[in-house]
CSV table of C-alpha atoms and ligand atoms in Angstrom, one decimal:
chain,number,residue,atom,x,y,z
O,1480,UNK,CA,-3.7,24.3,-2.4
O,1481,UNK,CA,-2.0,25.5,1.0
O,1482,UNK,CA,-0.8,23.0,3.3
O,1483,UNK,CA,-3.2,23.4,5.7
O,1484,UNK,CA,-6.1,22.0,3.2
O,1485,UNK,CA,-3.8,19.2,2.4
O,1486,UNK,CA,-3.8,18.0,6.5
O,1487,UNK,CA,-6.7,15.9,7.3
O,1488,UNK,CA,-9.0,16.7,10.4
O,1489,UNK,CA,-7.5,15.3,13.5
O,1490,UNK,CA,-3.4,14.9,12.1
O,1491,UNK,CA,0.0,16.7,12.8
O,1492,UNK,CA,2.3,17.0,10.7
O,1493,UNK,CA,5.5,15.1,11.8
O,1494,UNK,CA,9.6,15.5,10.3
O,1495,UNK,CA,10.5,12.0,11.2
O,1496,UNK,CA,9.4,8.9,9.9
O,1497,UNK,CA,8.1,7.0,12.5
O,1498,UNK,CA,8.6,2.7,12.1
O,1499,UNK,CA,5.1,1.2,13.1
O,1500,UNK,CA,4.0,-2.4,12.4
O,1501,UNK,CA,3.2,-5.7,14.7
O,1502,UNK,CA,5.9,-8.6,14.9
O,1503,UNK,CA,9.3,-8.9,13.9
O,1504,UNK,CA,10.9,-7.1,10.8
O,1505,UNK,CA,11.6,-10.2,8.7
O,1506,UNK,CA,14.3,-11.8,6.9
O,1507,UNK,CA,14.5,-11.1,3.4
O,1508,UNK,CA,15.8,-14.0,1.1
O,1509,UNK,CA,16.0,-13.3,-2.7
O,1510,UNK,CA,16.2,-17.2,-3.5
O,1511,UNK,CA,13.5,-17.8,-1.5
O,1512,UNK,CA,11.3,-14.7,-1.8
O,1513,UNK,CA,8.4,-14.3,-4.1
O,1514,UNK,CA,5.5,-12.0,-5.4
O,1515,UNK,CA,2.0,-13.9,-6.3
O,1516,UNK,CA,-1.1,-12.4,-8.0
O,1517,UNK,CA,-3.5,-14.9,-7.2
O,1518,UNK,CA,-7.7,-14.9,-7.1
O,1519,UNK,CA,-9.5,-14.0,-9.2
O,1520,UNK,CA,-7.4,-13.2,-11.9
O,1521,UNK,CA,-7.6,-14.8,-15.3
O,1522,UNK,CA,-4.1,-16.3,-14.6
O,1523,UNK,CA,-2.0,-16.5,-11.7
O,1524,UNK,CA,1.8,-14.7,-11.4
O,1525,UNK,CA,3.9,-15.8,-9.5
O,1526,UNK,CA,7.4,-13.0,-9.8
O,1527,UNK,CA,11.1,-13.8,-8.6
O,1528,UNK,CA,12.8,-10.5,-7.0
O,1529,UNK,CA,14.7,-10.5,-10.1
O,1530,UNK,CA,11.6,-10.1,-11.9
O,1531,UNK,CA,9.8,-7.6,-10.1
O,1532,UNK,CA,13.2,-4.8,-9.9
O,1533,UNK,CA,12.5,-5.8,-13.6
O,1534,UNK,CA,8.9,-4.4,-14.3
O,1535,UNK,CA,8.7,-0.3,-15.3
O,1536,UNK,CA,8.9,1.6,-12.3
O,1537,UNK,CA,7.0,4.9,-11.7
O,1538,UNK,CA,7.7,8.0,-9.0
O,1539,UNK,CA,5.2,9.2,-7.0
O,1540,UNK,CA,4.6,12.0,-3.9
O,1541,UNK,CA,2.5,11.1,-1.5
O,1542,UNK,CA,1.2,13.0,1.9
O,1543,UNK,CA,1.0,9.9,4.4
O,1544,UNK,CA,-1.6,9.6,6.9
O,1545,UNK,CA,-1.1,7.2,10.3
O,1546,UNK,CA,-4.2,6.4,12.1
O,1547,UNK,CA,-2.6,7.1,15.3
O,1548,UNK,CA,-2.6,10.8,14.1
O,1549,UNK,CA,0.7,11.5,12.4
O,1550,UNK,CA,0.8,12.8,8.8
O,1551,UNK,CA,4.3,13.1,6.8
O,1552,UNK,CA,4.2,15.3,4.2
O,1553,UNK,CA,5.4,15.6,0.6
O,1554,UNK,CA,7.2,11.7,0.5
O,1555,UNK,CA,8.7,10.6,-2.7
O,1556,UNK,CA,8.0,6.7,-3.8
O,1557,UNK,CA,8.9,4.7,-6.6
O,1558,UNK,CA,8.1,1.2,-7.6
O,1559,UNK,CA,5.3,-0.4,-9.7
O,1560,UNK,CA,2.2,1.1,-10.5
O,1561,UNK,CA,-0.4,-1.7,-9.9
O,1562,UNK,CA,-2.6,0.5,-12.7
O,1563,UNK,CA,-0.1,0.3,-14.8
O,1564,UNK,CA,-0.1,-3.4,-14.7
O,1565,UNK,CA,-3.3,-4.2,-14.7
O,1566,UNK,CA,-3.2,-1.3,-18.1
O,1567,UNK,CA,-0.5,-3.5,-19.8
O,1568,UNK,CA,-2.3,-6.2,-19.2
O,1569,UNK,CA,0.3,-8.0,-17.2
O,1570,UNK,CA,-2.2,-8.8,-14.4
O,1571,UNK,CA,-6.2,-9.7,-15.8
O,1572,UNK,CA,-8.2,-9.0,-13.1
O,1573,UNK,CA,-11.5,-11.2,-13.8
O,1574,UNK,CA,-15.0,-8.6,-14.5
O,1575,UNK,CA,-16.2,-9.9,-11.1
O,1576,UNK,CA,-13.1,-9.0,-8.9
O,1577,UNK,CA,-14.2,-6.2,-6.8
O,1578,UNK,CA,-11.3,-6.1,-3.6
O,1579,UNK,CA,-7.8,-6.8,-3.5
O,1580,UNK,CA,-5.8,-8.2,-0.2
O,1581,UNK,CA,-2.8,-7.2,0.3
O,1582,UNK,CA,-0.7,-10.2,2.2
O,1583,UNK,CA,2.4,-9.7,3.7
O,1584,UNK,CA,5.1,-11.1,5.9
O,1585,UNK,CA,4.2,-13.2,9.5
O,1586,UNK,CA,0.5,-12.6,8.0
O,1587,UNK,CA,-0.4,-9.1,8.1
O,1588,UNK,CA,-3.1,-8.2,5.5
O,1589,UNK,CA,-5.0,-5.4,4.2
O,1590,UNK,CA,-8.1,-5.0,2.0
O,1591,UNK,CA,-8.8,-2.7,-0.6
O,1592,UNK,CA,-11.5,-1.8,-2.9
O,1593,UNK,CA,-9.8,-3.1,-6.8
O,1594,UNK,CA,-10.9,0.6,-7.9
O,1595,UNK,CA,-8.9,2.1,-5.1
O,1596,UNK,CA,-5.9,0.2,-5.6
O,1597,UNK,CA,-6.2,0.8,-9.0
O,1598,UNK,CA,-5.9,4.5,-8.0
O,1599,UNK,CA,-3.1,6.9,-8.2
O,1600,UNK,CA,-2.0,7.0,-5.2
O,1601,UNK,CA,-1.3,3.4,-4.4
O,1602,UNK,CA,2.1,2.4,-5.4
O,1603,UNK,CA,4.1,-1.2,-5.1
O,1604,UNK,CA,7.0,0.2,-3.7
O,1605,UNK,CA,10.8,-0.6,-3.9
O,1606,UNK,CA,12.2,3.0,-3.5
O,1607,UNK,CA,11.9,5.8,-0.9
O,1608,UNK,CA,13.2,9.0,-1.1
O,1609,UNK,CA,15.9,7.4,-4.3
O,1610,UNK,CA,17.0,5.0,-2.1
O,1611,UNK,CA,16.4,1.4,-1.6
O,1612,UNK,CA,13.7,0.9,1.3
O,1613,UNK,CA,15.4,0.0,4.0
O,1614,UNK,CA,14.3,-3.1,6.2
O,1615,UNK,CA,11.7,-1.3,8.9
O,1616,UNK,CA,10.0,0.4,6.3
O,1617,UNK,CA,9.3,-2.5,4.4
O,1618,UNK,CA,12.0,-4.2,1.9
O,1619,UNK,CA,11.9,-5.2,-0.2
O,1620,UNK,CA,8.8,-4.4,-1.4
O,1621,UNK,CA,5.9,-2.5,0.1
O,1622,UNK,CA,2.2,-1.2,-0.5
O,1623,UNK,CA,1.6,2.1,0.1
O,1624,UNK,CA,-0.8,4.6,-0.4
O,1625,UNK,CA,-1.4,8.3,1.1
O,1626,UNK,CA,-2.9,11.7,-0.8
O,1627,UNK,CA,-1.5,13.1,-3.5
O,1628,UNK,CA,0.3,16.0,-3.1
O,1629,UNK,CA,-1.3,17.9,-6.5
O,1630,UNK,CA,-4.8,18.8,-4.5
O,1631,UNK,CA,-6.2,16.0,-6.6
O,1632,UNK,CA,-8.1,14.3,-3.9
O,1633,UNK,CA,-9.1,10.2,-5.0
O,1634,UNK,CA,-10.2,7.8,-2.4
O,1635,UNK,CA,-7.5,8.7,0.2
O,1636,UNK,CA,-6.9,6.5,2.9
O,1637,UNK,CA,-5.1,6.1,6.4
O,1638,UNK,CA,-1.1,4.5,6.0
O,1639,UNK,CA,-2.1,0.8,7.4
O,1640,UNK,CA,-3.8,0.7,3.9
O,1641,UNK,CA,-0.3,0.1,2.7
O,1642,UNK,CA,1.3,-3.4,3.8
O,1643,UNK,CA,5.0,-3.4,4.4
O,1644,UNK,CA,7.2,-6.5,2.9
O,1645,UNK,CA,4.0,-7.9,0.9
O,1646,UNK,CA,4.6,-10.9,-0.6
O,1647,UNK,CA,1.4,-10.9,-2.7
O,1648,UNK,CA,-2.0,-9.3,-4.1
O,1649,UNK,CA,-5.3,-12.0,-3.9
O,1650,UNK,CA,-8.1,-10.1,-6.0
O,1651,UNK,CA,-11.5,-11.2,-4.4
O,1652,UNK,CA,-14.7,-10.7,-5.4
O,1653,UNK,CA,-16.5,-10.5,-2.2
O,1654,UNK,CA,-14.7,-8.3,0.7
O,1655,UNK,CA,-12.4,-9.5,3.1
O,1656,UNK,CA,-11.0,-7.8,6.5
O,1657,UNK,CA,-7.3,-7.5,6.6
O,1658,UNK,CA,-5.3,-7.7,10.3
O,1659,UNK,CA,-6.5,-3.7,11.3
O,1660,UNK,CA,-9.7,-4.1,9.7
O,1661,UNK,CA,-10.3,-7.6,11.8
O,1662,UNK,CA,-9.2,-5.8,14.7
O,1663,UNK,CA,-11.1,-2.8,15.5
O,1664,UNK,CA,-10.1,-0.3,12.7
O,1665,UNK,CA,-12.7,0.9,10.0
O,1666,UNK,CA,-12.5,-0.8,7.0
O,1667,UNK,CA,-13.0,2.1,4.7
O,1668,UNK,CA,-10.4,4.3,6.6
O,1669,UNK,CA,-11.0,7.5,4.5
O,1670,UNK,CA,-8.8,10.3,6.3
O,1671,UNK,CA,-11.2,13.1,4.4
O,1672,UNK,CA,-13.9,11.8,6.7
O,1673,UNK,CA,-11.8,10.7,10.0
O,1674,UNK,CA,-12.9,6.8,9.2
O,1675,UNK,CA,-10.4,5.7,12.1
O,1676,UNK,CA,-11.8,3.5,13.9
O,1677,UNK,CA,-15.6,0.5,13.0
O,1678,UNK,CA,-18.0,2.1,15.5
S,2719,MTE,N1,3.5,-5.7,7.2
S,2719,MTE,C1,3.0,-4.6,7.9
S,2719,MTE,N2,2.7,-3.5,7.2
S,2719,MTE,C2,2.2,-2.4,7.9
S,2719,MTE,C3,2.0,-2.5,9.3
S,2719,MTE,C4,2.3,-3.7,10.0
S,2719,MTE,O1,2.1,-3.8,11.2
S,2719,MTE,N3,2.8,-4.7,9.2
S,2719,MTE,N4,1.5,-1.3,9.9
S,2719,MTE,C5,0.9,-0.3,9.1
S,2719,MTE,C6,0.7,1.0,9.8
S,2719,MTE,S1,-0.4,1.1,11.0
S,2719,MTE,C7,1.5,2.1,9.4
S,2719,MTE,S2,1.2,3.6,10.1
S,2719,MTE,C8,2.6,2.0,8.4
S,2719,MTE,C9,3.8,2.5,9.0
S,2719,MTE,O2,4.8,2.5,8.0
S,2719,MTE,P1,6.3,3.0,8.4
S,2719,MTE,O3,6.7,2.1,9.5
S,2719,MTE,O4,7.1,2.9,7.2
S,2719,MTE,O5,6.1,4.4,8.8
S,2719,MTE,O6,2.8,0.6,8.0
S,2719,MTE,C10,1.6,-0.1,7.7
S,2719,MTE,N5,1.9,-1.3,7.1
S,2720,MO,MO1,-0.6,3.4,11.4
């Protein structure tokens, strides 16, 4: 697949890495910090920082893709595969849990469709590019998802999809709007088919 098939209509290619979110870039606190699972699940999780650098850790490469119409090529990720969990059977989703929130810090939120987050390309992240994330890009701990880089097109979706310093999954059974969706973005945000912006 040539590069040019891997760029989705309307986005440029960028070498930085631009920073993008709303509010302050918080604190992090390891005694205080922690991960939940919560919803509809057959049990809740709640996971020190301890106990998440625990868990297996997978590495993925990623094309991202920013609404605003930057796309940065060929990233490498690693961190927790929420598939992989949900395989071991760490986290029980319940049969009727259909979406999965994504909560972060100073309450940003994003929704997904459970078999899109179950993808692939959507990674728990505590590692970019072998290093530690580093505070404005989300540490310690961040969702992300872009396109893979293989030409192996799943449900692929614009970067806001991916919430920076979450603090927490909440499997739902009917759908929820995160902070973009509430606020003018499209909730299904498929790059493939421009999905920028809810008519
Ligand atoms: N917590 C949080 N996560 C967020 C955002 C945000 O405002 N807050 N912005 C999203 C948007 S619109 C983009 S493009 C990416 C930017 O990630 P980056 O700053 O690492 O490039 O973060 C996403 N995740
Ligand atoms: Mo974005």
């Amino acid at each position: 697949m040539t590069d040019h098939n891997r760029l989705p209509p309307g986005q440029s290619p960028t070498g930085g890495f631009p920073i993008l979110h709303y509010g302050p870039i918080p604190e992090f606190d390891p005694s205080t910090w922690d991960f939940r699972i919560w919803g509809a699940v057959e049990e809740p999780i709640t996971w020190t920082y301890d106990q998440i650098m625990a868990l297996p850790r997978i590495r993925i490469t990623l094309d991202l893709h920013c609404v605003t119409g930057w796309s940065k090529m060929d990233t490498h990720w690693e961190g927790i595969s929420f598939r992989r969990l949900v395989e071991d059977g760490l986290v029980k989703p319940k049969p009727q849990a259909r979406f999965v929130m994504q909560h972060a810090e100073h309450g940003y939120s994003t929704n997904l469709p459970l078999n899109v987050a179950l993808q692939e390309n959507f990674l728990i992240a505590t590692h970019y590019e072998n290093e530690v994330l580093a505070p404005e890009h989300g540490f310690p701990l961040r969702g992300v998802i872009g396109s893979l880089t293989d030409g192996n097109r799943l449900k692929d979706v614009y970067l806001w999809k991916g919430a920076k310093w979450l603090r927490g999954l909440e499997l739902m059974e009917e759908d929820q709007l995160g902070f973009w969706e509430a606020n003018g973005y499209h909730n299904d945000g498929d790059v493939w088919q421009e999905q920028r912006y809810a008519d």
